[in-house]
mmCIF file of C-alpha atoms and ligand atoms in Angstrom:
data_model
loop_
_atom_site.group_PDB
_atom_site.id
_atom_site.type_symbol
_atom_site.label_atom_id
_atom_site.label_comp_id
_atom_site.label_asym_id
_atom_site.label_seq_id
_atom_site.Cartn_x
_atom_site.Cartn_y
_atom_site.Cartn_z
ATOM 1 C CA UNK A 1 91.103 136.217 183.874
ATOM 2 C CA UNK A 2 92.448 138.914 186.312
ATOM 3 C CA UNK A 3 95.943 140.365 184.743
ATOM 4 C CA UNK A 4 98.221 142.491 187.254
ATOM 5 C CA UNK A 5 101.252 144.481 186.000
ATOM 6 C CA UNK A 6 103.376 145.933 188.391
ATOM 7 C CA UNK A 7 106.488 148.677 187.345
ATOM 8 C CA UNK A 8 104.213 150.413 185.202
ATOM 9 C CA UNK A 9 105.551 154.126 185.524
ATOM 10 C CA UNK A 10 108.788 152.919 184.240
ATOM 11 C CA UNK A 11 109.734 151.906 180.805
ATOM 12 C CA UNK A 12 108.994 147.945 180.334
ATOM 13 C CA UNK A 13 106.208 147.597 182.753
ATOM 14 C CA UNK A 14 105.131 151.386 181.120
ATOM 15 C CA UNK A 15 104.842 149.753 177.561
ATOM 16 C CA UNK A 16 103.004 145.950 178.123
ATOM 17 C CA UNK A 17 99.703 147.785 179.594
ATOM 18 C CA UNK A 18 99.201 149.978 177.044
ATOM 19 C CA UNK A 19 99.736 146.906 174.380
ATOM 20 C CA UNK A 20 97.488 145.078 176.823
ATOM 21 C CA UNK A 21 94.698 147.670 177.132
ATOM 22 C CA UNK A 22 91.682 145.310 176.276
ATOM 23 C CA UNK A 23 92.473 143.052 178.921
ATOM 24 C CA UNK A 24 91.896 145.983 181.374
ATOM 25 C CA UNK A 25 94.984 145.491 183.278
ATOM 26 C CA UNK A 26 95.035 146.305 187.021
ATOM 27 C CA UNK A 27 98.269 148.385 187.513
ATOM 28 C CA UNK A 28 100.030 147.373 191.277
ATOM 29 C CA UNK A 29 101.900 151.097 191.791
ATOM 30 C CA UNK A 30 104.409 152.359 194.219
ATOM 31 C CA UNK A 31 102.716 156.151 194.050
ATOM 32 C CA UNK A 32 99.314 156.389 192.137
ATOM 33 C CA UNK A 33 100.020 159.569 191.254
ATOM 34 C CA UNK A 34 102.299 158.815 188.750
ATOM 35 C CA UNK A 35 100.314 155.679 187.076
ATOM 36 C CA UNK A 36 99.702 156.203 183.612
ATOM 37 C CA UNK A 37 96.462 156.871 182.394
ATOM 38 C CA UNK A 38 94.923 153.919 180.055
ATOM 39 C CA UNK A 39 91.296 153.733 179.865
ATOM 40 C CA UNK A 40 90.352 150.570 181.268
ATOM 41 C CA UNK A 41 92.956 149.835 183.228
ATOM 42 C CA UNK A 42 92.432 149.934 187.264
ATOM 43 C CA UNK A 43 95.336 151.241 189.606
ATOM 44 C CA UNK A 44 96.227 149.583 193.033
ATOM 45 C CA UNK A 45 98.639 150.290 195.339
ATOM 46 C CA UNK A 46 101.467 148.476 197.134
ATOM 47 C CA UNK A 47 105.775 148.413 197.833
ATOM 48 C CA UNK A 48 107.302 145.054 196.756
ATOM 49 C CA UNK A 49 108.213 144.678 200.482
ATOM 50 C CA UNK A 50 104.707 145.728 201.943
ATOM 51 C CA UNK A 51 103.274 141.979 201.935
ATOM 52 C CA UNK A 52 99.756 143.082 202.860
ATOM 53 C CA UNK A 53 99.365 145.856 201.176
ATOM 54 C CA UNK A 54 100.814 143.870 198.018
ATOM 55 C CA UNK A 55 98.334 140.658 199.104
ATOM 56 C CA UNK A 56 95.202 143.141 199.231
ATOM 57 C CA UNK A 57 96.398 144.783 195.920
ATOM 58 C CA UNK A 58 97.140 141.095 194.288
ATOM 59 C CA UNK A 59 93.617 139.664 195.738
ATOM 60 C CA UNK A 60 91.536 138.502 192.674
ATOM 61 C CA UNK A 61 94.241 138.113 190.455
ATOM 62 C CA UNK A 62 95.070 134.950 188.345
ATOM 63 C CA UNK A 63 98.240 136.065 185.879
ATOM 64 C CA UNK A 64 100.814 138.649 187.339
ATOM 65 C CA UNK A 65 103.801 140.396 185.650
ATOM 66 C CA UNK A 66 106.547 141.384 187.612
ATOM 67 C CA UNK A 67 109.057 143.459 186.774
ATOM 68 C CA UNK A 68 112.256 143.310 188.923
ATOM 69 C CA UNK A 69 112.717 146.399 191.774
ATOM 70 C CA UNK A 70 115.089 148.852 191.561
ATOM 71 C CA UNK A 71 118.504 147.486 192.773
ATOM 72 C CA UNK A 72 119.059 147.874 196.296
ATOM 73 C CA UNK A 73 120.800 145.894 198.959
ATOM 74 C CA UNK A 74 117.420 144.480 200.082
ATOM 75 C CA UNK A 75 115.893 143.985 196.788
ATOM 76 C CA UNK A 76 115.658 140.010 197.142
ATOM 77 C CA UNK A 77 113.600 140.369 200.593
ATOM 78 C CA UNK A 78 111.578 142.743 198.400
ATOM 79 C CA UNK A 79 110.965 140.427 196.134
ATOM 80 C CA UNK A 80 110.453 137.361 198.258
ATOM 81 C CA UNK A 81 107.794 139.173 200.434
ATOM 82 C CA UNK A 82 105.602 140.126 196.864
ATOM 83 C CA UNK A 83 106.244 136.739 195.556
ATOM 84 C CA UNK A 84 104.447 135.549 199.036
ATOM 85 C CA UNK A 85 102.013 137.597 198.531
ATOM 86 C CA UNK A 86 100.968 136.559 195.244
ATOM 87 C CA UNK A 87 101.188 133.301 196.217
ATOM 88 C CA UNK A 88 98.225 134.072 199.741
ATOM 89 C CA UNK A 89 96.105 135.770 197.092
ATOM 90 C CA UNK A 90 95.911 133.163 194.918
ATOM 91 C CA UNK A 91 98.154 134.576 191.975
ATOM 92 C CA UNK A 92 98.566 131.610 189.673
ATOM 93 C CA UNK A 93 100.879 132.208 186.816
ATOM 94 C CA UNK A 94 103.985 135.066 187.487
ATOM 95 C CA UNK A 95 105.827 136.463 184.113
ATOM 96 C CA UNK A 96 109.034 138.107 185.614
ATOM 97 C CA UNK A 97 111.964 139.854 184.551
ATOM 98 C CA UNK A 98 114.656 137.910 185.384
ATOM 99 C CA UNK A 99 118.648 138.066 183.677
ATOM 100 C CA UNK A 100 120.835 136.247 181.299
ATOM 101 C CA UNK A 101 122.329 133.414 183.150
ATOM 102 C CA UNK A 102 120.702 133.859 186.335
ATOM 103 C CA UNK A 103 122.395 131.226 188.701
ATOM 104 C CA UNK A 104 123.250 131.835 192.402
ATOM 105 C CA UNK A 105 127.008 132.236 191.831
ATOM 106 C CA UNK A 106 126.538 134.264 188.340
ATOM 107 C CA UNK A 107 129.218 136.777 187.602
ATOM 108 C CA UNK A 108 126.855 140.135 186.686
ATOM 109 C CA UNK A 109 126.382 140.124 190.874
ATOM 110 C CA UNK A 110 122.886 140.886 190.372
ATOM 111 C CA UNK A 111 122.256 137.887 188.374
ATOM 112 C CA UNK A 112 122.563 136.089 191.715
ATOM 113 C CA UNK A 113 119.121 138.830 192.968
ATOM 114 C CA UNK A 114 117.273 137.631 189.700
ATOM 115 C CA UNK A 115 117.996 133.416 190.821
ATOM 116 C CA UNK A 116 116.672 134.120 194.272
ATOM 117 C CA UNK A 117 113.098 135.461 192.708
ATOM 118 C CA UNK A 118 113.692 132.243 190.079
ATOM 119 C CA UNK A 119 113.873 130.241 192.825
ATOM 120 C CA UNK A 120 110.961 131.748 195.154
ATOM 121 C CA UNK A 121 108.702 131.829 192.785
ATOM 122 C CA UNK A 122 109.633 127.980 191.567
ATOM 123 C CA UNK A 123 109.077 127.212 195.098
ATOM 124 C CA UNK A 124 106.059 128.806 195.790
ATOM 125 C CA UNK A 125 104.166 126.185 193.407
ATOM 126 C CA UNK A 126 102.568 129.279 190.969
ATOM 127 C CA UNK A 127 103.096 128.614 187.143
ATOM 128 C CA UNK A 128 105.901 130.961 186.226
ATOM 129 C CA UNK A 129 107.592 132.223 183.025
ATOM 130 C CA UNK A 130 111.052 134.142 182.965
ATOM 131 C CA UNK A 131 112.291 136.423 180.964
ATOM 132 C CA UNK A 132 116.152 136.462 181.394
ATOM 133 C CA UNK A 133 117.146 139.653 180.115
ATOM 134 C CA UNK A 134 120.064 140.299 178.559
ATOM 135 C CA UNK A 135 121.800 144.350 178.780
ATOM 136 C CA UNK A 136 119.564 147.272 177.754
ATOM 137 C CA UNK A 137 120.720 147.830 174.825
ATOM 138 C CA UNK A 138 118.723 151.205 175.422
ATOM 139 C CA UNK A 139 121.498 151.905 177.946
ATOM 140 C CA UNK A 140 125.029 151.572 176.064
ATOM 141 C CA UNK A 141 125.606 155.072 175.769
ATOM 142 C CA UNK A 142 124.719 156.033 179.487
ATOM 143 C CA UNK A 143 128.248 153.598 180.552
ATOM 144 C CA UNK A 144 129.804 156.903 179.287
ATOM 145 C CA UNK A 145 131.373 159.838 181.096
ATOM 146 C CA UNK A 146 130.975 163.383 180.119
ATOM 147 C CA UNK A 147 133.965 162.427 177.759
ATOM 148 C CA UNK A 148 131.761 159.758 176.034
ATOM 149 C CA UNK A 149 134.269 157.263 177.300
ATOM 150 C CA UNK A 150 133.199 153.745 178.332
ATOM 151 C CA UNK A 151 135.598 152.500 181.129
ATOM 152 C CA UNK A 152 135.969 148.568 182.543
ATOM 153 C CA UNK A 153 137.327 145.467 182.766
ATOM 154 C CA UNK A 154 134.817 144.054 179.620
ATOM 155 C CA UNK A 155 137.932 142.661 177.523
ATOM 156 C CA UNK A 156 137.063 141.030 174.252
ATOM 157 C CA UNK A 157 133.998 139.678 175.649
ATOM 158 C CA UNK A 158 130.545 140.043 173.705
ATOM 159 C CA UNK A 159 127.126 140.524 174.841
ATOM 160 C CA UNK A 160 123.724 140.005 173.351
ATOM 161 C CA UNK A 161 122.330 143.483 174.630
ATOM 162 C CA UNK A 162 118.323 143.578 173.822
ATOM 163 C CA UNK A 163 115.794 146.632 173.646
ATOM 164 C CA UNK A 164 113.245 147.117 176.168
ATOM 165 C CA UNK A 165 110.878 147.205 173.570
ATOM 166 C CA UNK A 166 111.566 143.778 172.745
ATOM 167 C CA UNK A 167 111.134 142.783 176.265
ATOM 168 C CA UNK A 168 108.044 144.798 176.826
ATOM 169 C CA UNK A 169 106.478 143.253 173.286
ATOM 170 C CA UNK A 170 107.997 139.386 174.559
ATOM 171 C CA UNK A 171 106.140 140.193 178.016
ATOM 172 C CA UNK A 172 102.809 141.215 176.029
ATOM 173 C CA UNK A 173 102.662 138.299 173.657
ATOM 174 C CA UNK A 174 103.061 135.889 176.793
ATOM 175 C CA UNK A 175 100.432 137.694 178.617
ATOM 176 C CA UNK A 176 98.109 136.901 175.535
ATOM 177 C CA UNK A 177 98.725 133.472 175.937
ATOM 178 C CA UNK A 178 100.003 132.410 178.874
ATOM 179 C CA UNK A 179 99.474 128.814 179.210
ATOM 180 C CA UNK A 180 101.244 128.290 175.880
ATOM 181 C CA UNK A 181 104.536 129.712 177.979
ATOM 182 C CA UNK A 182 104.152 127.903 181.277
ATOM 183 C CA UNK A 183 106.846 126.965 182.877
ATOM 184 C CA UNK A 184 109.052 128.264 179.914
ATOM 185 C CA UNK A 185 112.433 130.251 180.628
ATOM 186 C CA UNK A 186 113.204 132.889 177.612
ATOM 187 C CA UNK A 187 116.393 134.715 176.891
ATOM 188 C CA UNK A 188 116.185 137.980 175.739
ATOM 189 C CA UNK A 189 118.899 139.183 173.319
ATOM 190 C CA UNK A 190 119.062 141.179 170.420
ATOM 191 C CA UNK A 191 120.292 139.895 166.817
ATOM 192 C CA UNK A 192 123.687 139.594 167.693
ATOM 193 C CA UNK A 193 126.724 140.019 170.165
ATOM 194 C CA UNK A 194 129.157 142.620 170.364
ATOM 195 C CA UNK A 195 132.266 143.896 172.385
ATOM 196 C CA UNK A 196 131.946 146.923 174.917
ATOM 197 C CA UNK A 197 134.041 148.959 172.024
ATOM 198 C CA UNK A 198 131.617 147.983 169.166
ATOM 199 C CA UNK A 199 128.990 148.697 170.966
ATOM 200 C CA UNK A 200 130.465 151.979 172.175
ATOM 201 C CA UNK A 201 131.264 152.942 168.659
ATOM 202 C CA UNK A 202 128.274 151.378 166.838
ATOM 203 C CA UNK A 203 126.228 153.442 169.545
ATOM 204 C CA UNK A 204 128.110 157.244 168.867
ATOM 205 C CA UNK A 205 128.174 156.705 164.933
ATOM 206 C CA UNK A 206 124.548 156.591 165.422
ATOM 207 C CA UNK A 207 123.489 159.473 168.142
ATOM 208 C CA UNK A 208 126.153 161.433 166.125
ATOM 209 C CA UNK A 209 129.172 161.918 168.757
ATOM 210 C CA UNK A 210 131.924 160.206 169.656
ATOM 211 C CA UNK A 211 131.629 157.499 172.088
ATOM 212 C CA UNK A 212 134.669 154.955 172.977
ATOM 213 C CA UNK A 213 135.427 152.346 175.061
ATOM 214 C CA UNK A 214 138.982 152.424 177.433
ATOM 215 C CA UNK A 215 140.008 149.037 179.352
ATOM 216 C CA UNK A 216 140.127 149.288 182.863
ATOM 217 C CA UNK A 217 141.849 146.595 184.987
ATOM 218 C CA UNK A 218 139.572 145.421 187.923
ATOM 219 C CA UNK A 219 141.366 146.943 190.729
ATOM 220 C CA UNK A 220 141.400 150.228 188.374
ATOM 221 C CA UNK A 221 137.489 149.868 187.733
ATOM 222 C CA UNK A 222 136.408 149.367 191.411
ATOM 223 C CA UNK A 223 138.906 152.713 192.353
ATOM 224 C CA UNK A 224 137.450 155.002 189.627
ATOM 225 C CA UNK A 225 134.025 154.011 190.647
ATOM 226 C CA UNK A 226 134.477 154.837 194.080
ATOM 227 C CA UNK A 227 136.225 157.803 193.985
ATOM 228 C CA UNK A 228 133.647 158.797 191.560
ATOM 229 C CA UNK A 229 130.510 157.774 193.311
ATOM 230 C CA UNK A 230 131.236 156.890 197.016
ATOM 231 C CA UNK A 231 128.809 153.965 196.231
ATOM 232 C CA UNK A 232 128.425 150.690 198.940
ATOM 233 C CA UNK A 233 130.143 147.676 197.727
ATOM 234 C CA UNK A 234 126.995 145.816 196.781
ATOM 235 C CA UNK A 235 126.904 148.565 194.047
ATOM 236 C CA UNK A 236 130.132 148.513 193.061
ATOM 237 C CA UNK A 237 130.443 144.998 192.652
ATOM 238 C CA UNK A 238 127.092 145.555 190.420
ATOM 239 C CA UNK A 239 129.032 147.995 188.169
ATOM 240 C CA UNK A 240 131.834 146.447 188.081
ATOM 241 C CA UNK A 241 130.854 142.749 187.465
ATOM 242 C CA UNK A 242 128.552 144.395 184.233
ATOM 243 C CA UNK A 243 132.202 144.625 182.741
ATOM 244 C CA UNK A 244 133.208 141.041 184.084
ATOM 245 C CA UNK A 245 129.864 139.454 183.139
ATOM 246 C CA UNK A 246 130.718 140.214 179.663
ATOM 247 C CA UNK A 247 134.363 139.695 179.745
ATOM 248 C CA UNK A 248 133.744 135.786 180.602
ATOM 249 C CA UNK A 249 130.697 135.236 178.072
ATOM 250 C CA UNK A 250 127.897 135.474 180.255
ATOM 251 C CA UNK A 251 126.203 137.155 178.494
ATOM 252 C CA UNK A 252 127.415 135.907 174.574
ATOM 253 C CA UNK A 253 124.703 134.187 173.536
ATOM 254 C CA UNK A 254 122.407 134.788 171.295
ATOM 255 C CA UNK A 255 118.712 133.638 171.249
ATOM 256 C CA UNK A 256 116.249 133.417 168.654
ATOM 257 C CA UNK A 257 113.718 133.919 171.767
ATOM 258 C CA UNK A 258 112.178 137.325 170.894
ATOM 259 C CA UNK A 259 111.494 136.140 167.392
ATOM 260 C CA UNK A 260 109.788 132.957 168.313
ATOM 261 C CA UNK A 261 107.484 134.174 170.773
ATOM 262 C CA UNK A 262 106.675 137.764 169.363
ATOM 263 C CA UNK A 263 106.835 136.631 165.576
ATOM 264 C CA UNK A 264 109.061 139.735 164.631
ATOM 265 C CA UNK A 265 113.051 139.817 164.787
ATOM 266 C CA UNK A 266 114.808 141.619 168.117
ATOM 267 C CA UNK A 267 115.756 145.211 166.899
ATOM 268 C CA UNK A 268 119.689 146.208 166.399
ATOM 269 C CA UNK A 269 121.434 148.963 168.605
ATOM 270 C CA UNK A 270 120.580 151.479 166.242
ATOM 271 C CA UNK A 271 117.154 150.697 166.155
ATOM 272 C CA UNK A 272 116.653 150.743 170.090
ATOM 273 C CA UNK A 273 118.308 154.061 170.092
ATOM 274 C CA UNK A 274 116.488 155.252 167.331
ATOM 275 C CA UNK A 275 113.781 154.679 170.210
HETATM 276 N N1 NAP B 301 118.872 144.042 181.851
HETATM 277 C C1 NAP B 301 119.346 145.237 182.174
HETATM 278 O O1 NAP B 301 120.305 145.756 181.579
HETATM 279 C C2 NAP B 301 118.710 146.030 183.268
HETATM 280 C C3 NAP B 301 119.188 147.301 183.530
HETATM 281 C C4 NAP B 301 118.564 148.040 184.535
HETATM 282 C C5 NAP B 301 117.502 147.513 185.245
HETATM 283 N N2 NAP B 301 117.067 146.257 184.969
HETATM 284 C C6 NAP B 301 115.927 145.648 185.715
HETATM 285 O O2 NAP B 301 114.809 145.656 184.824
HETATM 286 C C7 NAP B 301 113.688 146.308 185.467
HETATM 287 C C8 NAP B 301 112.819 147.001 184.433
HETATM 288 O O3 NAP B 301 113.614 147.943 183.735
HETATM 289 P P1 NAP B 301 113.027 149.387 183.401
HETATM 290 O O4 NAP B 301 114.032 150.038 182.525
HETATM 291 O O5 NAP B 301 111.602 149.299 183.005
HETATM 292 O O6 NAP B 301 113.116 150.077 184.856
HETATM 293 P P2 NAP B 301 112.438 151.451 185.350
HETATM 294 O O7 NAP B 301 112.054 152.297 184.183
HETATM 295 O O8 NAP B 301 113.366 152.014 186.364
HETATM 296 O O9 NAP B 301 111.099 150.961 186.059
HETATM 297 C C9 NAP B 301 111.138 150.171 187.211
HETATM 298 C C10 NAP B 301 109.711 150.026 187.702
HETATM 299 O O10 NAP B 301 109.692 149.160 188.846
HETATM 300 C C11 NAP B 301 109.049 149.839 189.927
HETATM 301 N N3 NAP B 301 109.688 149.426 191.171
HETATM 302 C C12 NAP B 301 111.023 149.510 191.454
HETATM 303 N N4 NAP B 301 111.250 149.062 192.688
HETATM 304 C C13 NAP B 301 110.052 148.688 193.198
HETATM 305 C C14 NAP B 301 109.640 148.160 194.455
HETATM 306 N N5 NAP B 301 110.542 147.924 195.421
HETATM 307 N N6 NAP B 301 108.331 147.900 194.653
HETATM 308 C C15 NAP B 301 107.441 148.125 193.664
HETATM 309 N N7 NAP B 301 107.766 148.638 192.449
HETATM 310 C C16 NAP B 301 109.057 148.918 192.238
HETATM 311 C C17 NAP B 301 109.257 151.307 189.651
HETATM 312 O O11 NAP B 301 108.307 152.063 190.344
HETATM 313 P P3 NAP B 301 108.565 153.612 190.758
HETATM 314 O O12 NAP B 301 108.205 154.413 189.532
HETATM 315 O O13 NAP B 301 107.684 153.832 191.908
HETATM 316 O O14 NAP B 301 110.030 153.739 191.096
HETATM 317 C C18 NAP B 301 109.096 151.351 188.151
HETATM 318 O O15 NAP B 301 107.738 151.345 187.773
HETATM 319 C C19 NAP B 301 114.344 147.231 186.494
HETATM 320 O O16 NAP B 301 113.457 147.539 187.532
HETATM 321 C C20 NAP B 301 115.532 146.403 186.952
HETATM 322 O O17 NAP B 301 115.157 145.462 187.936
HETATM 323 C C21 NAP B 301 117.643 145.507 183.993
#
């Protein structure tokens, strides 16, 4: 069996080759420069949205796992055209990184990006199994300004944030085994759900400053963030439906996923930061 692993200079797809090591893992890269270094492992090269370069890179392999692209306004053609490709060259189960409620009209905007790549992959006839994702829990503290204030339109709404680890070590045990997850859909939380402001203060009493969370109203979140950032509205809509996503539950639940397939219980906030 032929594994691939693409996203492995960044921190999930960085972790489940190196746990994965024995399999001798051939790492799909964006720049081979920066591919880590883990002996056994083989290093080929391709873009999400170069689908021969991606086919040639994908050609002998039988499990695949993706890890989402960056976010961009064309990141579902980038997707679709890799998920092709693994399809021509014979690719036949994907493991992706997909999002907590995924659905086309999900309220985290970018929800919707992670259904499309459900859905192409579904349709493309290969074995697949997702990992919805819920927030990086590794990323609570970067919501904050230079204040350490966490500003949006999150309300009393809880979310089930998860560690990357966890993801990385759920991706690794269903690499190990992969016909025992085919087909399966996983959610990805950590132990439990909290608000924006717990999280915001659970996250500062721990990395030892203050950190605090401020509601915004939406009109006020999508003005601050463009004054601030002069981003496109794709992006801002991204930012600003993080706060929304978790405002209307989206992202509430929690799963006893991690546990059941890795055998060990998802870490708290404090343990994710604790890194
Ligand atoms: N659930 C959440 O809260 C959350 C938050 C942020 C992101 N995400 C998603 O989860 C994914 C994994 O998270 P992470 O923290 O491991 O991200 P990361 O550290 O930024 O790593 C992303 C990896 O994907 C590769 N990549 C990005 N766009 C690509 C493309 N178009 N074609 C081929 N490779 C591409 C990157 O390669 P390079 O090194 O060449 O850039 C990198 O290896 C992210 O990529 C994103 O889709 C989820």
């Amino acid at each position: 069996m032929t594994l691939a692993i693409t996203g492995s200079t960044g921190a999930v797809g960085g972790r489940v080759p190196r746990q994965l090591a024995d399999l001798q893992p051939r790492l799909i890269v964006r720049d081979p420069s920066r591919a880590p270094e883990i002996p056994g492992s083989t290093v080929a090269v391709a873009t999400y949205a170069d689908g021969p370069a991606s086919e040639r890179a994908l050609a002998g392999v039988d499990l695949l796992f993706m890890v989402s692209a960056a976010e961009s306004e064309v990141r579902r053609e980038e997707h679709r055209s890799f998920i092709a490709a693994a399809a021509r060259a014979g690719v036949r189960h994907v493991v992706y990184t997909s999002f907590a409620a995924a659905a086309p009209d999900a309220t985290f905007t970018l929800g919707r990006d992670h259904h499309d790549a459900e859905q192409a992959i579904r349709d493309s006839g290969m074995t697949f199994t997702f990992l919805r994702d819920n927030f990086y829990a590794d990323f609570v503290p970067y919501f904050a300004d230079e204040h350490g204030v966490i500003r949006g339109p999150a309300g009393d709404g809880v979310f089930a944030a998860v560690a990357r680890a966890d993801v990385a070590d759920v991706a690794t045990a269903v690499l190990r085994s992969p016909a025992e997850h085919a087909n399966a859909t996983y959610e990805l939380t950590g132990p439990e759900a909290f608000t924006m402001a717990e999280a915001a203060s659970r996250a500062g009493a721990f990395l030892g400053r203050e950190l605090r969370y401020e509601e915004e109203t939406l009109e006020e979140a999508y003005a601050s963030r463009r004054a601030a950032f002069g981003a496109p509205d794709w992006q801002l809509d991204a930012w600003v439906s993080t706060y929304t996503a978790i405002a209307d539950g989206s992202c509430a639940h929690v799963s006893d996923d991690v546990r059941r397939v890795t055998g060990h219980p998802p870490l708290t906030i404090e343990q994710t930061l604790a890194g």
